[in-house]
Amino acid sequence: MTNLTHFNEQGRAKMVDVSAKPETIRTAFATSSVELSHELYHLIHDNKMKKGDVLAVAQVAGIMAAKKTSDLIPMCHPILINGVNIEFAWEQKNELQYILKINATVKTKGNTGVEMEALTAASVSALTVYDMCKAVDKGIVIGPTFLVEKTGGVSSADFQRNR
């Protein structure tokens, strides 16, 4: 089990020691999506949801989630996050369905990456949209959620997903 970085000599989970790794600028870009009805699209787009501005709340939730990732994912390091940006874009799937694309970018200067923070930000933003809209339609579909890009670090190469 010595080749698996998250296990100790006894085969039990451990947090990887990153103290010897150099500090570098690191970024990660993740995306998620929320598929919803034509009715919900108009309620969100026209800011007519009873719970308030869905995208503003989802944006703040995503930022907060990025900052709390190490509290949610057991082996994540608590890190200093230098920036988080959540952006939204709409796509019409067909005449009855719309897709809300959620893009999360996270940046740090440190000795471990921010992929999990970007993925968590995108995921929690999507979950927040669901939470704010479930009274109108519980048939909302979340996902897929995935890492699009990561930069920085020395122990693994930069990553760019082929779309």
PDB file of C-alpha atoms in Angstrom:
ATOM      1  CA  MET A   1       0.000   0.000   0.000  1.00  0.00           C
ATOM      2  CA  THR A   2       3.008   2.327   0.040  1.00  0.00           C
ATOM      3  CA  ASN A   3       2.255   3.467  -3.553  1.00  0.00           C
ATOM      4  CA  LEU A   4      -1.142   4.807  -2.564  1.00  0.00           C
ATOM      5  CA  THR A   5      -0.624   8.311  -1.224  1.00  0.00           C
ATOM      6  CA  HIS A   6      -3.693   8.477   1.000  1.00  0.00           C
ATOM      7  CA  PHE A   7      -2.892   5.320   2.984  1.00  0.00           C
ATOM      8  CA  ASN A   8      -0.347   4.899   5.759  1.00  0.00           C
ATOM      9  CA  GLU A   9       1.856   1.850   6.381  1.00  0.00           C
ATOM     10  CA  GLN A  10      -1.028   0.160   8.198  1.00  0.00           C
ATOM     11  CA  GLY A  11      -3.348   0.583   5.222  1.00  0.00           C
ATOM     12  CA  ARG A  12      -5.397   3.283   6.957  1.00  0.00           C
ATOM     13  CA  ALA A  13      -6.384   6.644   5.556  1.00  0.00           C
ATOM     14  CA  LYS A  14      -4.076   9.606   6.013  1.00  0.00           C
ATOM     15  CA  MET A  15      -3.853  13.163   4.773  1.00  0.00           C
ATOM     16  CA  VAL A  16      -0.900  13.516   2.395  1.00  0.00           C
ATOM     17  CA  ASP A  17       1.963  15.670   3.678  1.00  0.00           C
ATOM     18  CA  VAL A  18       2.454  18.468   1.130  1.00  0.00           C
ATOM     19  CA  SER A  19       4.887  20.532   3.213  1.00  0.00           C
ATOM     20  CA  ALA A  20       7.865  19.727   0.945  1.00  0.00           C
ATOM     21  CA  LYS A  21       6.034  20.811  -2.218  1.00  0.00           C
ATOM     22  CA  PRO A  22       6.853  24.313  -3.490  1.00  0.00           C
ATOM     23  CA  GLU A  23       4.274  27.067  -3.500  1.00  0.00           C
ATOM     24  CA  THR A  24       3.038  27.825  -7.007  1.00  0.00           C
ATOM     25  CA  ILE A  25       0.076  29.640  -8.526  1.00  0.00           C
ATOM     26  CA  ARG A  26      -2.642  27.023  -9.001  1.00  0.00           C
ATOM     27  CA  THR A  27      -5.995  27.301 -10.701  1.00  0.00           C
ATOM     28  CA  ALA A  28      -8.875  24.955 -11.380  1.00  0.00           C
ATOM     29  CA  PHE A  29     -11.944  25.335 -13.549  1.00  0.00           C
ATOM     30  CA  ALA A  30     -14.924  23.012 -13.045  1.00  0.00           C
ATOM     31  CA  THR A  31     -18.397  22.982 -14.496  1.00  0.00           C
ATOM     32  CA  SER A  32     -21.791  21.630 -13.612  1.00  0.00           C
ATOM     33  CA  SER A  33     -25.224  22.014 -15.129  1.00  0.00           C
ATOM     34  CA  VAL A  34     -28.843  22.132 -14.084  1.00  0.00           C
ATOM     35  CA  GLU A  35     -31.541  21.000 -16.499  1.00  0.00           C
ATOM     36  CA  LEU A  36     -34.878  22.612 -15.806  1.00  0.00           C
ATOM     37  CA  SER A  37     -38.223  23.403 -17.305  1.00  0.00           C
ATOM     38  CA  HIS A  38     -39.198  26.276 -19.559  1.00  0.00           C
ATOM     39  CA  GLU A  39     -41.315  27.646 -16.675  1.00  0.00           C
ATOM     40  CA  LEU A  40     -38.385  27.633 -14.241  1.00  0.00           C
ATOM     41  CA  TYR A  41     -36.087  29.216 -16.797  1.00  0.00           C
ATOM     42  CA  HIS A  42     -38.450  32.182 -17.097  1.00  0.00           C
ATOM     43  CA  LEU A  43     -38.983  32.458 -13.330  1.00  0.00           C
ATOM     44  CA  ILE A  44     -35.216  32.496 -12.720  1.00  0.00           C
ATOM     45  CA  HIS A  45     -34.354  34.668 -15.725  1.00  0.00           C
ATOM     46  CA  ASP A  46     -37.038  37.225 -14.848  1.00  0.00           C
ATOM     47  CA  ASN A  47     -36.122  37.069 -11.121  1.00  0.00           C
ATOM     48  CA  LYS A  48     -39.655  36.022 -10.094  1.00  0.00           C
ATOM     49  CA  MET A  49     -38.863  33.109  -7.764  1.00  0.00           C
ATOM     50  CA  LYS A  50     -40.485  33.517  -4.350  1.00  0.00           C
ATOM     51  CA  LYS A  51     -37.227  32.610  -2.572  1.00  0.00           C
ATOM     52  CA  GLY A  52     -35.368  35.452  -4.308  1.00  0.00           C
ATOM     53  CA  ASP A  53     -32.611  35.835  -6.884  1.00  0.00           C
ATOM     54  CA  VAL A  54     -31.660  32.203  -7.584  1.00  0.00           C
ATOM     55  CA  LEU A  55     -28.420  32.940  -9.412  1.00  0.00           C
ATOM     56  CA  ALA A  56     -27.181  35.443  -6.828  1.00  0.00           C
ATOM     57  CA  VAL A  57     -27.792  32.989  -3.997  1.00  0.00           C
ATOM     58  CA  ALA A  58     -26.240  30.100  -5.965  1.00  0.00           C
ATOM     59  CA  GLN A  59     -23.194  32.246  -6.707  1.00  0.00           C
ATOM     60  CA  VAL A  60     -22.632  33.091  -3.043  1.00  0.00           C
ATOM     61  CA  ALA A  61     -23.259  29.453  -2.055  1.00  0.00           C
ATOM     62  CA  GLY A  62     -20.608  28.293  -4.539  1.00  0.00           C
ATOM     63  CA  ILE A  63     -18.060  30.754  -3.219  1.00  0.00           C
ATOM     64  CA  MET A  64     -18.777  29.731   0.368  1.00  0.00           C
ATOM     65  CA  ALA A  65     -18.536  26.047  -0.600  1.00  0.00           C
ATOM     66  CA  ALA A  66     -15.105  26.515  -2.174  1.00  0.00           C
ATOM     67  CA  LYS A  67     -13.892  28.039   1.096  1.00  0.00           C
ATOM     68  CA  LYS A  68     -15.333  25.126   3.133  1.00  0.00           C
ATOM     69  CA  THR A  69     -14.234  22.219   0.921  1.00  0.00           C
ATOM     70  CA  SER A  70     -11.790  20.814   3.479  1.00  0.00           C
ATOM     71  CA  ASP A  71     -14.670  20.614   5.981  1.00  0.00           C
ATOM     72  CA  LEU A  72     -16.657  18.446   3.548  1.00  0.00           C
ATOM     73  CA  ILE A  73     -14.050  16.234   1.832  1.00  0.00           C
ATOM     74  CA  PRO A  74     -12.094  14.282   4.466  1.00  0.00           C
ATOM     75  CA  MET A  75      -8.595  14.264   2.905  1.00  0.00           C
ATOM     76  CA  CYS A  76      -8.629  17.802   1.467  1.00  0.00           C
ATOM     77  CA  HIS A  77      -6.164  20.261   2.912  1.00  0.00           C
ATOM     78  CA  PRO A  78      -7.505  23.533   4.300  1.00  0.00           C
ATOM     79  CA  ILE A  79      -5.951  26.071   1.951  1.00  0.00           C
ATOM     80  CA  LEU A  80      -5.826  29.795   1.452  1.00  0.00           C
ATOM     81  CA  ILE A  81      -8.027  30.598  -1.512  1.00  0.00           C
ATOM     82  CA  ASN A  82      -7.060  33.746  -3.372  1.00  0.00           C
ATOM     83  CA  GLY A  83     -10.063  33.920  -5.667  1.00  0.00           C
ATOM     84  CA  VAL A  84     -13.323  32.231  -6.641  1.00  0.00           C
ATOM     85  CA  ASN A  85     -15.483  33.141  -9.615  1.00  0.00           C
ATOM     86  CA  ILE A  86     -18.844  31.563 -10.433  1.00  0.00           C
ATOM     87  CA  GLU A  87     -20.411  32.289 -13.830  1.00  0.00           C
ATOM     88  CA  PHE A  88     -23.689  31.176 -15.385  1.00  0.00           C
ATOM     89  CA  ALA A  89     -24.794  30.651 -18.974  1.00  0.00           C
ATOM     90  CA  TRP A  90     -28.110  29.441 -20.389  1.00  0.00           C
ATOM     91  CA  GLU A  91     -28.625  26.950 -23.202  1.00  0.00           C
ATOM     92  CA  GLN A  92     -31.973  25.919 -24.613  1.00  0.00           C
ATOM     93  CA  LYS A  93     -32.095  22.119 -24.878  1.00  0.00           C
ATOM     94  CA  ASN A  94     -35.485  22.025 -26.639  1.00  0.00           C
ATOM     95  CA  GLU A  95     -38.729  23.964 -26.469  1.00  0.00           C
ATOM     96  CA  LEU A  96     -39.533  22.566 -23.002  1.00  0.00           C
ATOM     97  CA  GLN A  97     -36.102  22.344 -21.343  1.00  0.00           C
ATOM     98  CA  TYR A  98     -33.255  24.718 -20.559  1.00  0.00           C
ATOM     99  CA  ILE A  99     -29.787  23.998 -19.216  1.00  0.00           C
ATOM    100  CA  LEU A 100     -28.070  26.322 -16.779  1.00  0.00           C
ATOM    101  CA  LYS A 101     -24.288  25.940 -17.120  1.00  0.00           C
ATOM    102  CA  ILE A 102     -22.369  26.717 -13.942  1.00  0.00           C
ATOM    103  CA  ASN A 103     -18.651  27.474 -14.256  1.00  0.00           C
ATOM    104  CA  ALA A 104     -16.443  27.746 -11.181  1.00  0.00           C
ATOM    105  CA  THR A 105     -12.855  28.979 -11.230  1.00  0.00           C
ATOM    106  CA  VAL A 106     -10.705  28.856  -8.092  1.00  0.00           C
ATOM    107  CA  LYS A 107      -7.178  30.220  -7.601  1.00  0.00           C
ATOM    108  CA  THR A 108      -4.552  29.901  -4.897  1.00  0.00           C
ATOM    109  CA  LYS A 109      -0.837  30.318  -4.324  1.00  0.00           C
ATOM    110  CA  GLY A 110       0.134  27.260  -2.361  1.00  0.00           C
ATOM    111  CA  ASN A 111       1.563  23.763  -2.254  1.00  0.00           C
ATOM    112  CA  THR A 112      -1.599  21.846  -3.202  1.00  0.00           C
ATOM    113  CA  GLY A 113      -4.181  22.304  -5.928  1.00  0.00           C
ATOM    114  CA  VAL A 114      -7.726  23.622  -5.937  1.00  0.00           C
ATOM    115  CA  GLU A 115      -9.498  21.038  -8.103  1.00  0.00           C
ATOM    116  CA  MET A 116     -11.735  19.866  -5.267  1.00  0.00           C
ATOM    117  CA  GLU A 117     -12.599  23.453  -4.363  1.00  0.00           C
ATOM    118  CA  ALA A 118     -13.694  24.208  -7.940  1.00  0.00           C
ATOM    119  CA  LEU A 119     -15.715  20.975  -8.159  1.00  0.00           C
ATOM    120  CA  THR A 120     -17.339  21.679  -4.792  1.00  0.00           C
ATOM    121  CA  ALA A 121     -18.181  25.251  -5.803  1.00  0.00           C
ATOM    122  CA  ALA A 122     -19.858  24.105  -9.021  1.00  0.00           C
ATOM    123  CA  SER A 123     -21.713  21.292  -7.244  1.00  0.00           C
ATOM    124  CA  VAL A 124     -23.038  23.411  -4.393  1.00  0.00           C
ATOM    125  CA  SER A 125     -24.110  26.144  -6.799  1.00  0.00           C
ATOM    126  CA  ALA A 126     -26.139  23.523  -8.685  1.00  0.00           C
ATOM    127  CA  LEU A 127     -27.605  22.121  -5.472  1.00  0.00           C
ATOM    128  CA  THR A 128     -28.585  25.629  -4.405  1.00  0.00           C
ATOM    129  CA  VAL A 129     -30.458  26.162  -7.673  1.00  0.00           C
ATOM    130  CA  TYR A 130     -32.316  22.907  -7.004  1.00  0.00           C
ATOM    131  CA  ASP A 131     -33.111  23.931  -3.428  1.00  0.00           C
ATOM    132  CA  MET A 132     -34.485  27.293  -4.466  1.00  0.00           C
ATOM    133  CA  CYS A 133     -36.577  25.830  -7.305  1.00  0.00           C
ATOM    134  CA  LYS A 134     -37.818  22.483  -5.961  1.00  0.00           C
ATOM    135  CA  ALA A 135     -41.169  23.941  -4.851  1.00  0.00           C
ATOM    136  CA  VAL A 136     -41.984  24.634  -8.511  1.00  0.00           C
ATOM    137  CA  ASP A 137     -40.483  21.452 -10.026  1.00  0.00           C
ATOM    138  CA  LYS A 138     -38.800  18.505  -8.325  1.00  0.00           C
ATOM    139  CA  GLY A 139     -37.836  17.015 -11.714  1.00  0.00           C
ATOM    140  CA  ILE A 140     -34.726  19.182 -12.041  1.00  0.00           C
ATOM    141  CA  VAL A 141     -31.646  17.240 -13.172  1.00  0.00           C
ATOM    142  CA  ILE A 142     -28.166  18.151 -11.927  1.00  0.00           C
ATOM    143  CA  GLY A 143     -25.010  17.257 -13.813  1.00  0.00           C
ATOM    144  CA  PRO A 144     -22.730  16.287 -15.218  1.00  0.00           C
ATOM    145  CA  THR A 145     -20.130  17.911 -12.999  1.00  0.00           C
ATOM    146  CA  PHE A 146     -16.485  17.661 -13.986  1.00  0.00           C
ATOM    147  CA  LEU A 147     -13.031  19.253 -13.957  1.00  0.00           C
ATOM    148  CA  VAL A 148     -12.339  21.185 -17.154  1.00  0.00           C
ATOM    149  CA  GLU A 149      -8.848  22.491 -16.430  1.00  0.00           C
ATOM    150  CA  LYS A 150      -6.183  22.712 -13.760  1.00  0.00           C
ATOM    151  CA  THR A 151      -2.884  24.569 -13.815  1.00  0.00           C
ATOM    152  CA  GLY A 152       0.090  24.882 -11.507  1.00  0.00           C
ATOM    153  CA  GLY A 153       2.017  22.558  -9.298  1.00  0.00           C
ATOM    154  CA  VAL A 154       5.093  20.498 -10.030  1.00  0.00           C
ATOM    155  CA  SER A 155       4.134  16.890  -9.255  1.00  0.00           C
ATOM    156  CA  SER A 156       1.403  16.612 -11.911  1.00  0.00           C
ATOM    157  CA  ALA A 157       1.024  18.177 -15.327  1.00  0.00           C
ATOM    158  CA  ASP A 158      -1.508  20.822 -16.172  1.00  0.00           C
ATOM    159  CA  PHE A 159      -4.803  19.310 -17.261  1.00  0.00           C
ATOM    160  CA  GLN A 160      -7.167  20.349 -20.044  1.00  0.00           C
ATOM    161  CA  ARG A 161     -10.264  18.250 -20.756  1.00  0.00           C
ATOM    162  CA  ASN A 162     -10.908  17.549 -24.407  1.00  0.00           C
ATOM    163  CA  ARG A 163     -14.457  18.686 -25.042  1.00  0.00           C
TER     164      ARG A 163
END
